[in-house]
Amino acid sequence: MHYTEQDRQVLHDTWMSYKAKMRITQIEMAKKLGVSQLVFSDILRGTMPLEHRFVNQFCNFIGVDPVITLPSLRNHIGSSMPNSVTLTNTYIVDGDIKNVRYSGNQIVVEYVHSVEIH
C-alpha cells in the first residue's frame, strides 16, 4: 500500500489532537510503537515514509480505524463498492390488495380493509 502526503497530514493532525486530549508526549507514543522519538517525528513530518505496520499500530493505539481515517484507504475501499444495489421489500397489508401502481420512487397500494361495526 502506498500512502499519500494527504494520509500523512491526516495522521499528523490526528496525532496533534490526540496528544492534546490525552496529554501524552511523542516519547511516550514512540515507546508504545517500538520506535525512537526521532523516527516517530520523522514519520509524521514526512522525512521518513509511512509504512503499513506503523500506520496500523499507530491507529490502533489512538483508537481510530485507518480505513475510515486515511483518505487513500477510504478511496480505495470506496472504489471497490458498487454504485447501486437492488433491494426487495415485502409489505403486509390488513386487507385484500386491489391495485398496485408506481411512479418514480413511489409505490401506491390500494386495498380493501373490512371494518366491523358493533
mmCIF file with all atom_site columns, C-alpha atoms in Angstrom:
data_model
loop_
_atom_site.group_PDB
_atom_site.id
_atom_site.type_symbol
_atom_site.label_atom_id
_atom_site.label_alt_id
_atom_site.label_comp_id
_atom_site.label_asym_id
_atom_site.label_entity_id
_atom_site.label_seq_id
_atom_site.pdbx_PDB_ins_code
_atom_site.Cartn_x
_atom_site.Cartn_y
_atom_site.Cartn_z
_atom_site.occupancy
_atom_site.B_iso_or_equiv
_atom_site.pdbx_formal_charge
_atom_site.auth_seq_id
_atom_site.auth_comp_id
_atom_site.auth_asym_id
_atom_site.auth_atom_id
_atom_site.pdbx_PDB_model_num
ATOM 1   C CA . MET A 1 1   ? 0.000   0.000  0.000   1.00 0.00 ? 1   MET A CA 1
ATOM 2   C CA . HIS A 1 2   ? 1.329   3.403  -0.949  1.00 0.00 ? 2   HIS A CA 1
ATOM 3   C CA . TYR A 1 3   ? 0.299   6.133  1.475   1.00 0.00 ? 3   TYR A CA 1
ATOM 4   C CA . THR A 1 4   ? -0.073  9.709  0.252   1.00 0.00 ? 4   THR A CA 1
ATOM 5   C CA . GLU A 1 5   ? 1.042   13.040 1.628   1.00 0.00 ? 5   GLU A CA 1
ATOM 6   C CA . GLN A 1 6   ? -2.606  13.662 2.487   1.00 0.00 ? 6   GLN A CA 1
ATOM 7   C CA . ASP A 1 7   ? -2.622  10.464 4.576   1.00 0.00 ? 7   ASP A CA 1
ATOM 8   C CA . ARG A 1 8   ? 0.491   11.634 6.393   1.00 0.00 ? 8   ARG A CA 1
ATOM 9   C CA . GLN A 1 9   ? -1.085  15.024 7.085   1.00 0.00 ? 9   GLN A CA 1
ATOM 10  C CA . VAL A 1 10  ? -4.247  13.367 8.430   1.00 0.00 ? 10  VAL A CA 1
ATOM 11  C CA . LEU A 1 11  ? -2.162  11.164 10.743  1.00 0.00 ? 11  LEU A CA 1
ATOM 12  C CA . HIS A 1 12  ? -0.176  14.195 11.896  1.00 0.00 ? 12  HIS A CA 1
ATOM 13  C CA . ASP A 1 13  ? -3.342  16.196 12.617  1.00 0.00 ? 13  ASP A CA 1
ATOM 14  C CA . THR A 1 14  ? -4.926  13.194 14.350  1.00 0.00 ? 14  THR A CA 1
ATOM 15  C CA . TRP A 1 15  ? -1.802  12.809 16.489  1.00 0.00 ? 15  TRP A CA 1
ATOM 16  C CA . MET A 1 16  ? -1.802  16.501 17.453  1.00 0.00 ? 16  MET A CA 1
ATOM 17  C CA . SER A 1 17  ? -5.437  16.285 18.548  1.00 0.00 ? 17  SER A CA 1
ATOM 18  C CA . TYR A 1 18  ? -4.896  13.002 20.431  1.00 0.00 ? 18  TYR A CA 1
ATOM 19  C CA . LYS A 1 19  ? -1.732  14.340 22.094  1.00 0.00 ? 19  LYS A CA 1
ATOM 20  C CA . ALA A 1 20  ? -3.553  17.428 23.385  1.00 0.00 ? 20  ALA A CA 1
ATOM 21  C CA . LYS A 1 21  ? -6.556  15.462 24.677  1.00 0.00 ? 21  LYS A CA 1
ATOM 22  C CA . MET A 1 22  ? -4.632  12.615 26.262  1.00 0.00 ? 22  MET A CA 1
ATOM 23  C CA . ARG A 1 23  ? -1.619  14.644 27.451  1.00 0.00 ? 23  ARG A CA 1
ATOM 24  C CA . ILE A 1 24  ? 0.846   12.168 26.010  1.00 0.00 ? 24  ILE A CA 1
ATOM 25  C CA . THR A 1 25  ? 4.295   13.012 24.663  1.00 0.00 ? 25  THR A CA 1
ATOM 26  C CA . GLN A 1 26  ? 5.986   11.921 21.451  1.00 0.00 ? 26  GLN A CA 1
ATOM 27  C CA . ILE A 1 27  ? 8.475   9.970  23.548  1.00 0.00 ? 27  ILE A CA 1
ATOM 28  C CA . GLU A 1 28  ? 5.682   8.013  25.266  1.00 0.00 ? 28  GLU A CA 1
ATOM 29  C CA . MET A 1 29  ? 3.938   7.217  21.989  1.00 0.00 ? 29  MET A CA 1
ATOM 30  C CA . ALA A 1 30  ? 7.203   6.300  20.268  1.00 0.00 ? 30  ALA A CA 1
ATOM 31  C CA . LYS A 1 31  ? 7.926   3.851  23.094  1.00 0.00 ? 31  LYS A CA 1
ATOM 32  C CA . LYS A 1 32  ? 4.499   2.231  22.644  1.00 0.00 ? 32  LYS A CA 1
ATOM 33  C CA . LEU A 1 33  ? 5.186   1.869  18.917  1.00 0.00 ? 33  LEU A CA 1
ATOM 34  C CA . GLY A 1 34  ? 8.674   0.489  19.461  1.00 0.00 ? 34  GLY A CA 1
ATOM 35  C CA . VAL A 1 35  ? 10.479  3.310  17.642  1.00 0.00 ? 35  VAL A CA 1
ATOM 36  C CA . SER A 1 36  ? 12.642  6.203  18.765  1.00 0.00 ? 36  SER A CA 1
ATOM 37  C CA . GLN A 1 37  ? 11.164  9.651  19.263  1.00 0.00 ? 37  GLN A CA 1
ATOM 38  C CA . LEU A 1 38  ? 13.218  10.858 16.292  1.00 0.00 ? 38  LEU A CA 1
ATOM 39  C CA . VAL A 1 39  ? 11.833  8.150  13.978  1.00 0.00 ? 39  VAL A CA 1
ATOM 40  C CA . PHE A 1 40  ? 8.274   8.850  15.193  1.00 0.00 ? 40  PHE A CA 1
ATOM 41  C CA . SER A 1 41  ? 8.724   12.556 14.496  1.00 0.00 ? 41  SER A CA 1
ATOM 42  C CA . ASP A 1 42  ? 10.343  11.940 11.095  1.00 0.00 ? 42  ASP A CA 1
ATOM 43  C CA . ILE A 1 43  ? 7.469   9.701  10.005  1.00 0.00 ? 43  ILE A CA 1
ATOM 44  C CA . LEU A 1 44  ? 4.808   12.224 10.983  1.00 0.00 ? 44  LEU A CA 1
ATOM 45  C CA . ARG A 1 45  ? 6.752   15.117 9.427   1.00 0.00 ? 45  ARG A CA 1
ATOM 46  C CA . GLY A 1 46  ? 7.217   13.191 6.190   1.00 0.00 ? 46  GLY A CA 1
ATOM 47  C CA . THR A 1 47  ? 11.004  12.793 6.160   1.00 0.00 ? 47  THR A CA 1
ATOM 48  C CA . MET A 1 48  ? 10.532  9.026  6.508   1.00 0.00 ? 48  MET A CA 1
ATOM 49  C CA . PRO A 1 49  ? 7.891   7.089  4.556   1.00 0.00 ? 49  PRO A CA 1
ATOM 50  C CA . LEU A 1 50  ? 4.709   5.791  6.140   1.00 0.00 ? 50  LEU A CA 1
ATOM 51  C CA . GLU A 1 51  ? 4.776   2.030  6.431   1.00 0.00 ? 51  GLU A CA 1
ATOM 52  C CA . HIS A 1 52  ? 1.803   -0.289 6.812   1.00 0.00 ? 52  HIS A CA 1
ATOM 53  C CA . ARG A 1 53  ? 2.953   -1.679 10.181  1.00 0.00 ? 53  ARG A CA 1
ATOM 54  C CA . PHE A 1 54  ? 3.443   1.804  11.654  1.00 0.00 ? 54  PHE A CA 1
ATOM 55  C CA . VAL A 1 55  ? 0.066   3.053  10.362  1.00 0.00 ? 55  VAL A CA 1
ATOM 56  C CA . ASN A 1 56  ? -1.813  0.069  11.793  1.00 0.00 ? 56  ASN A CA 1
ATOM 57  C CA . GLN A 1 57  ? -0.061  0.205  15.171  1.00 0.00 ? 57  GLN A CA 1
ATOM 58  C CA . PHE A 1 58  ? -0.434  3.970  15.442  1.00 0.00 ? 58  PHE A CA 1
ATOM 59  C CA . CYS A 1 59  ? -4.139  3.930  14.547  1.00 0.00 ? 59  CYS A CA 1
ATOM 60  C CA . ASN A 1 60  ? -4.741  1.031  16.938  1.00 0.00 ? 60  ASN A CA 1
ATOM 61  C CA . PHE A 1 61  ? -3.082  2.862  19.852  1.00 0.00 ? 61  PHE A CA 1
ATOM 62  C CA . ILE A 1 62  ? -5.055  6.054  19.340  1.00 0.00 ? 62  ILE A CA 1
ATOM 63  C CA . GLY A 1 63  ? -8.301  4.233  18.620  1.00 0.00 ? 63  GLY A CA 1
ATOM 64  C CA . VAL A 1 64  ? -9.055  5.196  15.009  1.00 0.00 ? 64  VAL A CA 1
ATOM 65  C CA . ASP A 1 65  ? -9.819  2.978  12.037  1.00 0.00 ? 65  ASP A CA 1
ATOM 66  C CA . PRO A 1 66  ? -7.247  3.600  9.282   1.00 0.00 ? 66  PRO A CA 1
ATOM 67  C CA . VAL A 1 67  ? -9.775  2.673  6.581   1.00 0.00 ? 67  VAL A CA 1
ATOM 68  C CA . ILE A 1 68  ? -12.070 5.445  7.757   1.00 0.00 ? 68  ILE A CA 1
ATOM 69  C CA . THR A 1 69  ? -9.335  7.915  8.730   1.00 0.00 ? 69  THR A CA 1
ATOM 70  C CA . LEU A 1 70  ? -6.901  7.803  5.795   1.00 0.00 ? 70  LEU A CA 1
ATOM 71  C CA . PRO A 1 71  ? -8.151  9.286  2.508   1.00 0.00 ? 71  PRO A CA 1
ATOM 72  C CA . SER A 1 72  ? -6.273  6.833  0.257   1.00 0.00 ? 72  SER A CA 1
ATOM 73  C CA . LEU A 1 73  ? -7.718  3.801  2.073   1.00 0.00 ? 73  LEU A CA 1
ATOM 74  C CA . ARG A 1 74  ? -11.195 5.331  2.135   1.00 0.00 ? 74  ARG A CA 1
ATOM 75  C CA . ASN A 1 75  ? -10.976 5.986  -1.627  1.00 0.00 ? 75  ASN A CA 1
ATOM 76  C CA . HIS A 1 76  ? -9.585  2.516  -2.307  1.00 0.00 ? 76  HIS A CA 1
ATOM 77  C CA . ILE A 1 77  ? -12.400 0.807  -0.402  1.00 0.00 ? 77  ILE A CA 1
ATOM 78  C CA . GLY A 1 78  ? -14.992 3.141  -1.921  1.00 0.00 ? 78  GLY A CA 1
ATOM 79  C CA . SER A 1 79  ? -13.863 2.362  -5.477  1.00 0.00 ? 79  SER A CA 1
ATOM 80  C CA . SER A 1 80  ? -14.496 -1.347 -4.979  1.00 0.00 ? 80  SER A CA 1
ATOM 81  C CA . MET A 1 81  ? -18.027 -0.796 -3.738  1.00 0.00 ? 81  MET A CA 1
ATOM 82  C CA . PRO A 1 82  ? -20.954 -0.920 -6.192  1.00 0.00 ? 82  PRO A CA 1
ATOM 83  C CA . ASN A 1 83  ? -22.662 2.306  -7.218  1.00 0.00 ? 83  ASN A CA 1
ATOM 84  C CA . SER A 1 84  ? -26.091 0.753  -6.725  1.00 0.00 ? 84  SER A CA 1
ATOM 85  C CA . VAL A 1 85  ? -27.711 -2.320 -5.256  1.00 0.00 ? 85  VAL A CA 1
ATOM 86  C CA . THR A 1 86  ? -31.078 -3.970 -5.801  1.00 0.00 ? 86  THR A CA 1
ATOM 87  C CA . LEU A 1 87  ? -33.286 -4.214 -2.727  1.00 0.00 ? 87  LEU A CA 1
ATOM 88  C CA . THR A 1 88  ? -36.520 -6.102 -2.148  1.00 0.00 ? 88  THR A CA 1
ATOM 89  C CA . ASN A 1 89  ? -39.205 -5.013 0.307   1.00 0.00 ? 89  ASN A CA 1
ATOM 90  C CA . THR A 1 90  ? -42.218 -7.059 1.336   1.00 0.00 ? 90  THR A CA 1
ATOM 91  C CA . TYR A 1 91  ? -45.314 -5.388 2.760   1.00 0.00 ? 91  TYR A CA 1
ATOM 92  C CA . ILE A 1 92  ? -48.251 -6.921 4.584   1.00 0.00 ? 92  ILE A CA 1
ATOM 93  C CA . VAL A 1 93  ? -51.495 -5.004 4.490   1.00 0.00 ? 93  VAL A CA 1
ATOM 94  C CA . ASP A 1 94  ? -54.613 -5.587 6.549   1.00 0.00 ? 94  ASP A CA 1
ATOM 95  C CA . GLY A 1 95  ? -56.938 -6.410 3.661   1.00 0.00 ? 95  GLY A CA 1
ATOM 96  C CA . ASP A 1 96  ? -57.096 -7.550 0.048   1.00 0.00 ? 96  ASP A CA 1
ATOM 97  C CA . ILE A 1 97  ? -54.899 -5.756 -2.468  1.00 0.00 ? 97  ILE A CA 1
ATOM 98  C CA . LYS A 1 98  ? -56.924 -4.411 -5.392  1.00 0.00 ? 98  LYS A CA 1
ATOM 99  C CA . ASN A 1 99  ? -54.375 -2.327 -7.317  1.00 0.00 ? 99  ASN A CA 1
ATOM 100 C CA . VAL A 1 100 ? -50.657 -1.510 -7.257  1.00 0.00 ? 100 VAL A CA 1
ATOM 101 C CA . ARG A 1 101 ? -49.051 1.261  -9.271  1.00 0.00 ? 101 ARG A CA 1
ATOM 102 C CA . TYR A 1 102 ? -45.779 3.113  -9.176  1.00 0.00 ? 102 TYR A CA 1
ATOM 103 C CA . SER A 1 103 ? -44.321 6.364  -10.385 1.00 0.00 ? 103 SER A CA 1
ATOM 104 C CA . GLY A 1 104 ? -40.631 7.209  -9.971  1.00 0.00 ? 104 GLY A CA 1
ATOM 105 C CA . ASN A 1 105 ? -39.723 6.251  -6.417  1.00 0.00 ? 105 ASN A CA 1
ATOM 106 C CA . GLN A 1 106 ? -43.310 5.998  -5.081  1.00 0.00 ? 106 GLN A CA 1
ATOM 107 C CA . ILE A 1 107 ? -45.498 2.915  -4.812  1.00 0.00 ? 107 ILE A CA 1
ATOM 108 C CA . VAL A 1 108 ? -49.255 3.169  -4.293  1.00 0.00 ? 108 VAL A CA 1
ATOM 109 C CA . VAL A 1 109 ? -51.073 0.116  -2.968  1.00 0.00 ? 109 VAL A CA 1
ATOM 110 C CA . GLU A 1 110 ? -54.872 0.185  -2.951  1.00 0.00 ? 110 GLU A CA 1
ATOM 111 C CA . TYR A 1 111 ? -56.504 -2.422 -0.739  1.00 0.00 ? 111 TYR A CA 1
ATOM 112 C CA . VAL A 1 112 ? -59.828 -3.143 0.843   1.00 0.00 ? 112 VAL A CA 1
ATOM 113 C CA . HIS A 1 113 ? -59.937 -3.284 4.622   1.00 0.00 ? 113 HIS A CA 1
ATOM 114 C CA . SER A 1 114 ? -63.001 -4.764 6.281   1.00 0.00 ? 114 SER A CA 1
ATOM 115 C CA . VAL A 1 115 ? -64.423 -2.707 9.131   1.00 0.00 ? 115 VAL A CA 1
ATOM 116 C CA . GLU A 1 116 ? -66.691 -4.382 11.644  1.00 0.00 ? 116 GLU A CA 1
ATOM 117 C CA . ILE A 1 117 ? -69.388 -2.208 13.190  1.00 0.00 ? 117 ILE A CA 1
ATOM 118 C CA . HIS A 1 118 ? -70.584 -3.173 16.643  1.00 0.00 ? 118 HIS A CA 1
#
